[in-house]
PDB file of C-alpha atoms and ligand atoms in Angstrom:
ATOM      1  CA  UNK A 604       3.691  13.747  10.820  1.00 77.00           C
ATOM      2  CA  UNK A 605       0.667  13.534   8.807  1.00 92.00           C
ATOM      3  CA  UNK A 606      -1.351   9.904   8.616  1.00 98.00           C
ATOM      4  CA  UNK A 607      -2.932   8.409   6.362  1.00 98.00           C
ATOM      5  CA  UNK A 608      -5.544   5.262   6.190  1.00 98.00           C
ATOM      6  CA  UNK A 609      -5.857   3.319   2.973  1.00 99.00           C
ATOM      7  CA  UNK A 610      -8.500   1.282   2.860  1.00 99.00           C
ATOM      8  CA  UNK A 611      -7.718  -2.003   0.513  1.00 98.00           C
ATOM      9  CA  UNK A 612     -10.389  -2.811  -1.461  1.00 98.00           C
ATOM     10  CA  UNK A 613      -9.485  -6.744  -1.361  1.00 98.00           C
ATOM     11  CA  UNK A 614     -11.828  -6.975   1.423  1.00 98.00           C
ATOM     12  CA  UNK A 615     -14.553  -5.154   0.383  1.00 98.00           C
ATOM     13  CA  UNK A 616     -17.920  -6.918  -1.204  1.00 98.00           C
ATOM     14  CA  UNK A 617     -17.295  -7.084  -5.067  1.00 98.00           C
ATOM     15  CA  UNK A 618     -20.456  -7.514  -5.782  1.00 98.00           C
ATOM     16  CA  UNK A 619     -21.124  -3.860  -5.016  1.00 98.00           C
ATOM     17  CA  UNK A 620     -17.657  -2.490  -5.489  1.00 98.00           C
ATOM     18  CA  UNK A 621     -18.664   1.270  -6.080  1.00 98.00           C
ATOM     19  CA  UNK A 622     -20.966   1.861  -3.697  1.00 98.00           C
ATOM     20  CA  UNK A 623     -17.696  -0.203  -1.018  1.00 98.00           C
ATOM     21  CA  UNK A 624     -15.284   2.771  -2.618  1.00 98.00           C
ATOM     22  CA  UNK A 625     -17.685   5.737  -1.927  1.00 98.00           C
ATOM     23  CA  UNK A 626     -18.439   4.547   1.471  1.00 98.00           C
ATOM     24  CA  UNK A 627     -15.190   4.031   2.622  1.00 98.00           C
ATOM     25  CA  UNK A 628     -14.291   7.433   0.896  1.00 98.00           C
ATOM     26  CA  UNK A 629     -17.100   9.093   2.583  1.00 98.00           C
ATOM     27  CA  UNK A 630     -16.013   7.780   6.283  1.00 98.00           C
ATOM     28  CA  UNK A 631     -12.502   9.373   5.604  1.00 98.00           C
ATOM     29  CA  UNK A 632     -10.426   7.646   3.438  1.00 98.00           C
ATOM     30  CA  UNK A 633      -6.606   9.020   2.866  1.00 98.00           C
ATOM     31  CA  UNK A 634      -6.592   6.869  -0.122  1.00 98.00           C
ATOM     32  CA  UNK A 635      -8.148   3.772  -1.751  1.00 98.00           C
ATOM     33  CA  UNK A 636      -5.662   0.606  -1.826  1.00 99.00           C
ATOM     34  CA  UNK A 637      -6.273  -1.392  -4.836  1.00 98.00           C
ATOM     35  CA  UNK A 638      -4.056  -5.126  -4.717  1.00 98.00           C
ATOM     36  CA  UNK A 639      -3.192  -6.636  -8.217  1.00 99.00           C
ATOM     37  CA  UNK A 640      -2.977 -10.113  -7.440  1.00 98.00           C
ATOM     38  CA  UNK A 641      -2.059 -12.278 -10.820  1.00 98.00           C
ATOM     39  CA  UNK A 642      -1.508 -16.264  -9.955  1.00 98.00           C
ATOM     40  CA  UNK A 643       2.038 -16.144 -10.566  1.00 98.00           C
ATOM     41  CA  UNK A 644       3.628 -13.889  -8.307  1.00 98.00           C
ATOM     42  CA  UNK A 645       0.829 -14.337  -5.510  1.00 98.00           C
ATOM     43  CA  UNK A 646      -1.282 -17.135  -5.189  1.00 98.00           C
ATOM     44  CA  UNK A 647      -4.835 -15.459  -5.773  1.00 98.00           C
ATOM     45  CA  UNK A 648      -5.860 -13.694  -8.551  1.00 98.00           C
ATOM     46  CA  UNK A 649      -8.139 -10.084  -8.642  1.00 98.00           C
ATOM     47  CA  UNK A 650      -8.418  -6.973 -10.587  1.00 98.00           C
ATOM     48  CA  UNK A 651      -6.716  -5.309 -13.260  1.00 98.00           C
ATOM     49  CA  UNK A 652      -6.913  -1.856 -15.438  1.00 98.00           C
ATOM     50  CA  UNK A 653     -10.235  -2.093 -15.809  1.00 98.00           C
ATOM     51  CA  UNK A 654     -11.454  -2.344 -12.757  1.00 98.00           C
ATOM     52  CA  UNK A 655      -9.476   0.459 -11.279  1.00 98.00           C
ATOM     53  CA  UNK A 656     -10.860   2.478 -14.481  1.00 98.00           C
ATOM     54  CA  UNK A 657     -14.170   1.962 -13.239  1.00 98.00           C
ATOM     55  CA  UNK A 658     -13.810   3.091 -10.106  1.00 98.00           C
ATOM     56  CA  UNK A 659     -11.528   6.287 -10.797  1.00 98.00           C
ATOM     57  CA  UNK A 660     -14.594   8.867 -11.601  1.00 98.00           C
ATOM     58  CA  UNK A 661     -16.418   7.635  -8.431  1.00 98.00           C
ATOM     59  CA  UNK A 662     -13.684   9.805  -6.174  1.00 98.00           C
ATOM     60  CA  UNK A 663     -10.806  12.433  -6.086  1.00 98.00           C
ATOM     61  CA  UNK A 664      -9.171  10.138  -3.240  1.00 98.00           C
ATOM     62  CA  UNK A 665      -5.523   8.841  -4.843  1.00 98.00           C
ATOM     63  CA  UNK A 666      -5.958   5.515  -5.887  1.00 99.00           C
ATOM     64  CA  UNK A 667      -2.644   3.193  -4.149  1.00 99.00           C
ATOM     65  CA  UNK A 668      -1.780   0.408  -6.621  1.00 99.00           C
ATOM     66  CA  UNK A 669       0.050  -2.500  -5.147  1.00 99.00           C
ATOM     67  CA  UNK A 670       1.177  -4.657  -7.724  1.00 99.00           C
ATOM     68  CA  UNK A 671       1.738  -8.363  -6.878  1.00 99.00           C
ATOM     69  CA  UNK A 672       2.520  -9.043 -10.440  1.00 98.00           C
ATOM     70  CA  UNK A 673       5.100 -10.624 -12.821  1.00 98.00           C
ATOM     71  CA  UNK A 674       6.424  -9.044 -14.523  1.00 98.00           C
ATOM     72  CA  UNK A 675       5.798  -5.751 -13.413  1.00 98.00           C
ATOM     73  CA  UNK A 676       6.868  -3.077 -16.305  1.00 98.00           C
ATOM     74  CA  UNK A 677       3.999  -4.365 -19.192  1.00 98.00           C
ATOM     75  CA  UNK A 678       1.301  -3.258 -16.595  1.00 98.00           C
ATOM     76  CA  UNK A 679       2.510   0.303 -15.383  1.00 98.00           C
ATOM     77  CA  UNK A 680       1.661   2.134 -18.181  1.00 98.00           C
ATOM     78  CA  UNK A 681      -2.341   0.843 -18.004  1.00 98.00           C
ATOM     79  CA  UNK A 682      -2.693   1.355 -14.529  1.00 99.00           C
ATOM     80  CA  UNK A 683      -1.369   4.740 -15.186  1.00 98.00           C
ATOM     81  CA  UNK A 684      -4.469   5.258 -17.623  1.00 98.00           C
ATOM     82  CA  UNK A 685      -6.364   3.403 -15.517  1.00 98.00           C
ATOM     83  CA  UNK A 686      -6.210   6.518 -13.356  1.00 98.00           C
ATOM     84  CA  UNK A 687      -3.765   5.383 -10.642  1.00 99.00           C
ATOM     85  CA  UNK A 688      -2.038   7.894  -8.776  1.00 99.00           C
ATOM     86  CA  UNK A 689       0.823   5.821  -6.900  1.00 99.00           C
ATOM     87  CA  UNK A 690       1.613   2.685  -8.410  1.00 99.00           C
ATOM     88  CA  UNK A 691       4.066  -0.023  -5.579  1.00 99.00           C
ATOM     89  CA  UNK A 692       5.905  -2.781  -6.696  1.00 99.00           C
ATOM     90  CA  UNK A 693       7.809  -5.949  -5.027  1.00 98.00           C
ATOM     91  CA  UNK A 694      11.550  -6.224  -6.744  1.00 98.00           C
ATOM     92  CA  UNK A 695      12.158  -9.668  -6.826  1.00 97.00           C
ATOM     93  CA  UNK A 696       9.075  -9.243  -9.663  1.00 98.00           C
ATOM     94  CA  UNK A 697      10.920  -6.943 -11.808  1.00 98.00           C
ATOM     95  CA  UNK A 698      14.649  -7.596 -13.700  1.00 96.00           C
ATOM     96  CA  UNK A 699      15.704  -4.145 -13.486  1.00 98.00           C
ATOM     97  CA  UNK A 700      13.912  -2.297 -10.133  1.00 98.00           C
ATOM     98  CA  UNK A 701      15.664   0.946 -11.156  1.00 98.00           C
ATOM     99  CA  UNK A 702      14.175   0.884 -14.531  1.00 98.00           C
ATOM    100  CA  UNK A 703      10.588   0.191 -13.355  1.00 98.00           C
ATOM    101  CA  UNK A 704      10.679   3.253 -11.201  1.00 98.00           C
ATOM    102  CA  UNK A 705      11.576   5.356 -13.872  1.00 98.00           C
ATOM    103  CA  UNK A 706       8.536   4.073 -16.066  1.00 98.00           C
ATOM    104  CA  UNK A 707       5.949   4.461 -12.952  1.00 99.00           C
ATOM    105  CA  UNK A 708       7.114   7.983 -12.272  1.00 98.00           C
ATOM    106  CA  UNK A 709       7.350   9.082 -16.005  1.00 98.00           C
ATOM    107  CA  UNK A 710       3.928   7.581 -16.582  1.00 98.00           C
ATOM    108  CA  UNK A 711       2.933  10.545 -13.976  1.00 98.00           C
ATOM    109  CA  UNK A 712       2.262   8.308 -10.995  1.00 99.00           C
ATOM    110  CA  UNK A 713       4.471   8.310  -7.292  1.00 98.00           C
ATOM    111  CA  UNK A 714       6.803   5.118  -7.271  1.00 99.00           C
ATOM    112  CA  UNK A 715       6.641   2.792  -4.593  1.00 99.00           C
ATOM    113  CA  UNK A 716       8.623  -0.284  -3.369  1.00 98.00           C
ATOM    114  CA  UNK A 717       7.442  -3.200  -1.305  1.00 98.00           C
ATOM    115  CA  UNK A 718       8.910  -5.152   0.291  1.00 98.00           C
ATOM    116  CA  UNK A 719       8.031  -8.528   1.548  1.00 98.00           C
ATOM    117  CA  UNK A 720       8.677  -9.882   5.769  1.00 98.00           C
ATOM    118  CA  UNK A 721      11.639 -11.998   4.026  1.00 97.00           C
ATOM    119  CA  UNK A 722      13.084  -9.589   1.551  1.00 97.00           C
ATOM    120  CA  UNK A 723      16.281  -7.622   2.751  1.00 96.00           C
ATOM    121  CA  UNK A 724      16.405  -3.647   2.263  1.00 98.00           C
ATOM    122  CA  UNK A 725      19.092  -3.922   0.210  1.00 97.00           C
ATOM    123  CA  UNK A 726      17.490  -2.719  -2.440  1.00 97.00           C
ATOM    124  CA  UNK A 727      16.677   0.071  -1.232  1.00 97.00           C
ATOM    125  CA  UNK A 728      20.581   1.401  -1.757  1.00 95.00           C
ATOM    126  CA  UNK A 729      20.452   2.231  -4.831  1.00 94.00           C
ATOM    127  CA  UNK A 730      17.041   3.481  -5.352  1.00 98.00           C
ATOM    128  CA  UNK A 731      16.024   5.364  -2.380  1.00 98.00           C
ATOM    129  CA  UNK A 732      16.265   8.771  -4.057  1.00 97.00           C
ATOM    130  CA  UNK A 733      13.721   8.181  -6.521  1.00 98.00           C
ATOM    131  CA  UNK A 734      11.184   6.756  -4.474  1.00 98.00           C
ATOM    132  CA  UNK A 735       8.007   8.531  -3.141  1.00 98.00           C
ATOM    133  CA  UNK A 736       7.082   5.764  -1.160  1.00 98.00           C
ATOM    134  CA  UNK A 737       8.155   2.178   0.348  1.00 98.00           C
ATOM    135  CA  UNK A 738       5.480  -0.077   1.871  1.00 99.00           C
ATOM    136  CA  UNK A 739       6.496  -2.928   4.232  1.00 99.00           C
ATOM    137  CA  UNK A 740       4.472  -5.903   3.812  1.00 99.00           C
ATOM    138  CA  UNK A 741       3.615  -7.359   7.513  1.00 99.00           C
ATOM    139  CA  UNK A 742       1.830 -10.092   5.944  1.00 98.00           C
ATOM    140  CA  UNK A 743       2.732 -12.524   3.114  1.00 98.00           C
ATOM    141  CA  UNK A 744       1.388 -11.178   0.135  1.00 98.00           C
ATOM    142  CA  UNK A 745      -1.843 -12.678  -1.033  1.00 98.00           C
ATOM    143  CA  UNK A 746      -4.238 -12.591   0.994  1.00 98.00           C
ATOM    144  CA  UNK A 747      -6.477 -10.602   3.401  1.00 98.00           C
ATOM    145  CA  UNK A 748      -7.344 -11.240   6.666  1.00 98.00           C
ATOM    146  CA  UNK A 749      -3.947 -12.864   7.544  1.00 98.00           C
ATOM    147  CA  UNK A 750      -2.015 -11.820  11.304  1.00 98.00           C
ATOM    148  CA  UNK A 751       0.275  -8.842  11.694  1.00 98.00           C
ATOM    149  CA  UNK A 752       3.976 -10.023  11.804  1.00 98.00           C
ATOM    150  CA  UNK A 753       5.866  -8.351  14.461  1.00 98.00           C
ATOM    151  CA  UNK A 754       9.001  -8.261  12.536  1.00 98.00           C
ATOM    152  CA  UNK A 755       7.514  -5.772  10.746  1.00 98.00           C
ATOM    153  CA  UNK A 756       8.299  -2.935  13.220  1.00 98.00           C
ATOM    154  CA  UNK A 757      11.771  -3.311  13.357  1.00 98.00           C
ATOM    155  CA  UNK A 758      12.149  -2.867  10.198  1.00 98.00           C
ATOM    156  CA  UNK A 759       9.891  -0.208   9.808  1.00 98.00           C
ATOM    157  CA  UNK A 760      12.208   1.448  12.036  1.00 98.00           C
ATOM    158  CA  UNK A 761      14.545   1.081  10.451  1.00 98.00           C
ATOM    159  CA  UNK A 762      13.237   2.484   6.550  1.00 98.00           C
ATOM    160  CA  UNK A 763      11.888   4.869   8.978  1.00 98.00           C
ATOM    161  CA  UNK A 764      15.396   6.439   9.899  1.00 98.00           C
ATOM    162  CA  UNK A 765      17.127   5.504   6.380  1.00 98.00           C
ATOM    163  CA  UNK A 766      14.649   7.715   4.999  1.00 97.00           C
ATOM    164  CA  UNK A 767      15.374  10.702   7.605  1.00 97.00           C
ATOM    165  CA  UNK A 768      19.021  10.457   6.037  1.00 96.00           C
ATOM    166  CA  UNK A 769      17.565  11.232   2.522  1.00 96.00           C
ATOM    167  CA  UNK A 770      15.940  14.511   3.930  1.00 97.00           C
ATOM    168  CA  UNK A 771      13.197  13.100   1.535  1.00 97.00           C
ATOM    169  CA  UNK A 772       9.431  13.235   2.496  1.00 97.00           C
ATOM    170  CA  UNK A 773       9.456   9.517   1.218  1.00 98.00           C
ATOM    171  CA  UNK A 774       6.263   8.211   2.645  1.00 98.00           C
ATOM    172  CA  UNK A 775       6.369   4.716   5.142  1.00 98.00           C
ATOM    173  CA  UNK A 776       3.589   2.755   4.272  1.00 99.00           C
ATOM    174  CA  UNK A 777       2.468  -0.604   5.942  1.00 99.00           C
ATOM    175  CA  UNK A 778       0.034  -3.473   4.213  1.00 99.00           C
ATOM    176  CA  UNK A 779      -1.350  -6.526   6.307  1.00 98.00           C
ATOM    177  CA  UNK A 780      -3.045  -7.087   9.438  1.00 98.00           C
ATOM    178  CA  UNK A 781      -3.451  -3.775  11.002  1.00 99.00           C
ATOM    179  CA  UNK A 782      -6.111  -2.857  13.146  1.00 98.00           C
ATOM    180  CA  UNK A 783      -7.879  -0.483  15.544  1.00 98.00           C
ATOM    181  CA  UNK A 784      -5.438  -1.820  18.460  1.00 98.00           C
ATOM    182  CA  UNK A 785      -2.008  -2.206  16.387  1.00 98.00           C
ATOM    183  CA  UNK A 786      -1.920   0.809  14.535  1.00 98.00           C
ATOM    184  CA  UNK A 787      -0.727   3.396  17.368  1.00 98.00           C
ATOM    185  CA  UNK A 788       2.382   1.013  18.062  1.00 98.00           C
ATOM    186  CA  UNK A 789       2.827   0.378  13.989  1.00 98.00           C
ATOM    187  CA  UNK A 790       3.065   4.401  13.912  1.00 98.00           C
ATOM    188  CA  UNK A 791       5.136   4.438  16.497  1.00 98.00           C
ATOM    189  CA  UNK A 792       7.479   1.793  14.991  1.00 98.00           C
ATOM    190  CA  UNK A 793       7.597   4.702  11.827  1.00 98.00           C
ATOM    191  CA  UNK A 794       4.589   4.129   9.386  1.00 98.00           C
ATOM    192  CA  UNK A 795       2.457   6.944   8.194  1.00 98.00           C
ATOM    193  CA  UNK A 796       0.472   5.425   5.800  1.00 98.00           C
ATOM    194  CA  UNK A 797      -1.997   2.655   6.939  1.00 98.00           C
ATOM    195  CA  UNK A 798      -3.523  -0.042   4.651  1.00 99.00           C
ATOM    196  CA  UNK A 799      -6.141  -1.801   6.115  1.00 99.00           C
ATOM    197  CA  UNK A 800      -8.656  -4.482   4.471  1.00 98.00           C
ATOM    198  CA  UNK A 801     -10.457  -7.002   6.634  1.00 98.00           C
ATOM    199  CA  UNK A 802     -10.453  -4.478   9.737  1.00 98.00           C
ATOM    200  CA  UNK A 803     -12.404  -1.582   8.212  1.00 99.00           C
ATOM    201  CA  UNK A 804     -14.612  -3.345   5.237  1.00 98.00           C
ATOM    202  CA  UNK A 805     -15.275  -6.065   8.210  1.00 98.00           C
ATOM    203  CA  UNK A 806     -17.207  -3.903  10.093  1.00 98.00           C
ATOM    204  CA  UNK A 807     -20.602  -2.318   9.742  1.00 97.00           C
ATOM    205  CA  UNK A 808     -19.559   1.101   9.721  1.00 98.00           C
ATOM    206  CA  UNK A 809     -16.340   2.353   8.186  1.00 98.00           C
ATOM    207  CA  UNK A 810     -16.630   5.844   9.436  1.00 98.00           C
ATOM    208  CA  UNK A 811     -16.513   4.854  12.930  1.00 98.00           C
ATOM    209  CA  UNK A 812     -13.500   1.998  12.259  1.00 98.00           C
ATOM    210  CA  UNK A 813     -11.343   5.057  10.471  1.00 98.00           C
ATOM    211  CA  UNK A 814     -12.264   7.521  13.277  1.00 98.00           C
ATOM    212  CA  UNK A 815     -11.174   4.616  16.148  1.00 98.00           C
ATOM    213  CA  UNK A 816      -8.220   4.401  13.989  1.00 98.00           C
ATOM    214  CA  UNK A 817      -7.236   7.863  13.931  1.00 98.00           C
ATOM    215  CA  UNK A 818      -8.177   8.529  17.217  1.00 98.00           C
ATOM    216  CA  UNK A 819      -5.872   6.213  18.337  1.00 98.00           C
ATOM    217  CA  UNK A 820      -2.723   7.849  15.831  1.00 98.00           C
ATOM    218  CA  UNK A 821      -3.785  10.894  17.702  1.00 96.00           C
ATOM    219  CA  UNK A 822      -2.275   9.188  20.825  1.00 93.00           C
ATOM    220  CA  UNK A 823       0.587   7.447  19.354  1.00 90.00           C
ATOM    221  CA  UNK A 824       1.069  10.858  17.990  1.00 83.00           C
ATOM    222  CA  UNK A 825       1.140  12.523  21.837  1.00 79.00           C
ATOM    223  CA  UNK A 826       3.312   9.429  23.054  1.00 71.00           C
TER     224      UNK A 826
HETATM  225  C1  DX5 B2032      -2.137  -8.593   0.964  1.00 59.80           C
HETATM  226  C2  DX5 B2032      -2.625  -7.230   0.507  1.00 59.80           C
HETATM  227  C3  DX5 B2032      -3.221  -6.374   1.570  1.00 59.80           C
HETATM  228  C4  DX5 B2032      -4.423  -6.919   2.218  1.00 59.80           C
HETATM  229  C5  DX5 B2032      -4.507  -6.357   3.607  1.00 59.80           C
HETATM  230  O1  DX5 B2032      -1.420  -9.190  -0.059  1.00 59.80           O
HETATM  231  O2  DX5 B2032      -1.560  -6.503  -0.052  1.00 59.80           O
HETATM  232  O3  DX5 B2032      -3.455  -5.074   1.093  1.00 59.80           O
HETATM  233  O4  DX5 B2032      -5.584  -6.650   1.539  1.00 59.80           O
HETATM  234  O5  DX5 B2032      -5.581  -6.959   4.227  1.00 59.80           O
HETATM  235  P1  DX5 B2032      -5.778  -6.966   5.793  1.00 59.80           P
HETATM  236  O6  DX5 B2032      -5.820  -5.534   6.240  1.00 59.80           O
HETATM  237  O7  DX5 B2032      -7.064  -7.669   5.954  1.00 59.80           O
HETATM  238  O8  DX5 B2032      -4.618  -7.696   6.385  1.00 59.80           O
HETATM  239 ZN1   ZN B2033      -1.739  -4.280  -0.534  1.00 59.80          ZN
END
């Protein structure tokens, strides 16, 4: 299985976003997560279009939209010019999920649903086949910084092996409170696709958090 680390940009220094995107790019970034965050559906607020415009020329890296927004289907298509590449939404934010997808993947950009520590995977019956991607928040959305919930891995288990069934290469992504010592146990549990704020932008040097990070996939990878 193939890994991959998304720095989110939440935790990064705003003041001198650029120079936070090409650093983390340039210490191995899979991707760069970028959280929409709008006061309504989350309690914080913090970038839109324009920002993730801005920062599109300064790498080839996909750029991971997670929209915490609502509603949901007014946004896609300026994200999508933006220069997003996957665009993830949650689907209590959106009156018709099914539609939604359909707009994110016909703007050109990979579809993702997210889904919250309380919010069943019932949705995911009548979707799963268009989906490139479901993330599994282990956090409440919001904020950075906040604790890994260990309910998480059950249920990444369990996406994991509903996913198997589709024959699909539907990626498993997995937003909130992973670190350096969680994320061999979080692959295990059936992620491949890592977001991490506070843990990489929190340390001096990013190459050297991603590297601890994927050295220790490599193992969960061997287990
Ligand atoms: C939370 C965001 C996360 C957050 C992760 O709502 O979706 O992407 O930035 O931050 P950490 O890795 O610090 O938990
Ligand atoms: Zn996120």
């Amino acid at each position: 299985m193939a890994y991959r680390i998304a720095p989110s940009v939440l935790s990064a220094n705003f003041a001198r976003l650029g120079d936070e995107v090409q650093q983390v790019v340039a210490g191995g970034a899979d991707l760069v997560h970028f959280d929409v965050m709008d006061n309504h559906y989350v309690p914080n607020l913090t970038m839109g279009p324009i920002v993730c415009e801005a920062i599109r020329p300064l790498t080839t890296v996909p750029i991971d939209v997670h929209l915490m927004v609502k509603p949901v289907d007014r946004i896609v298509p300026d994200f999508a010019r933006a220069g997003a590449n996957i665009i993830s939404f949650h689907p209590e934010a959106s009156e018709h999920v099914d539609r939604t997808i359909a707009l994110i993947r016909d703007s050109g950009c990979k579809a993702g649903l997210v889904f919250n520590p309380g919010t069943p995977l019932d949705y995911l019956d009548h979707v799963i086949d268009k989906l490139d991607l479901v993330l599994i928040m282990s956090v409440n959305p919001g904020f950075g910084g906040q604790k890994f919930i260990p309910q998480a891995l059950k249920k990444l288990a369990t996406v994991r092996s509903r996913i198997q069934a589709t024959g699909r290469d539907i990626w498993v992504e997995v937003d909130g409170g992973v670190k350096v010592d969680n994320i061999a146990e979080i692959a295990r549990a059936g992620a491949d696709t890592f977001v991490a704020g506070s843990a990489i932008f929190g340390t001096r040097d990013y190459k050297a958090t991603i590297e601890a990070m994927r050295a220790e996939l490599a193992k969960a990878k061997k287990a």
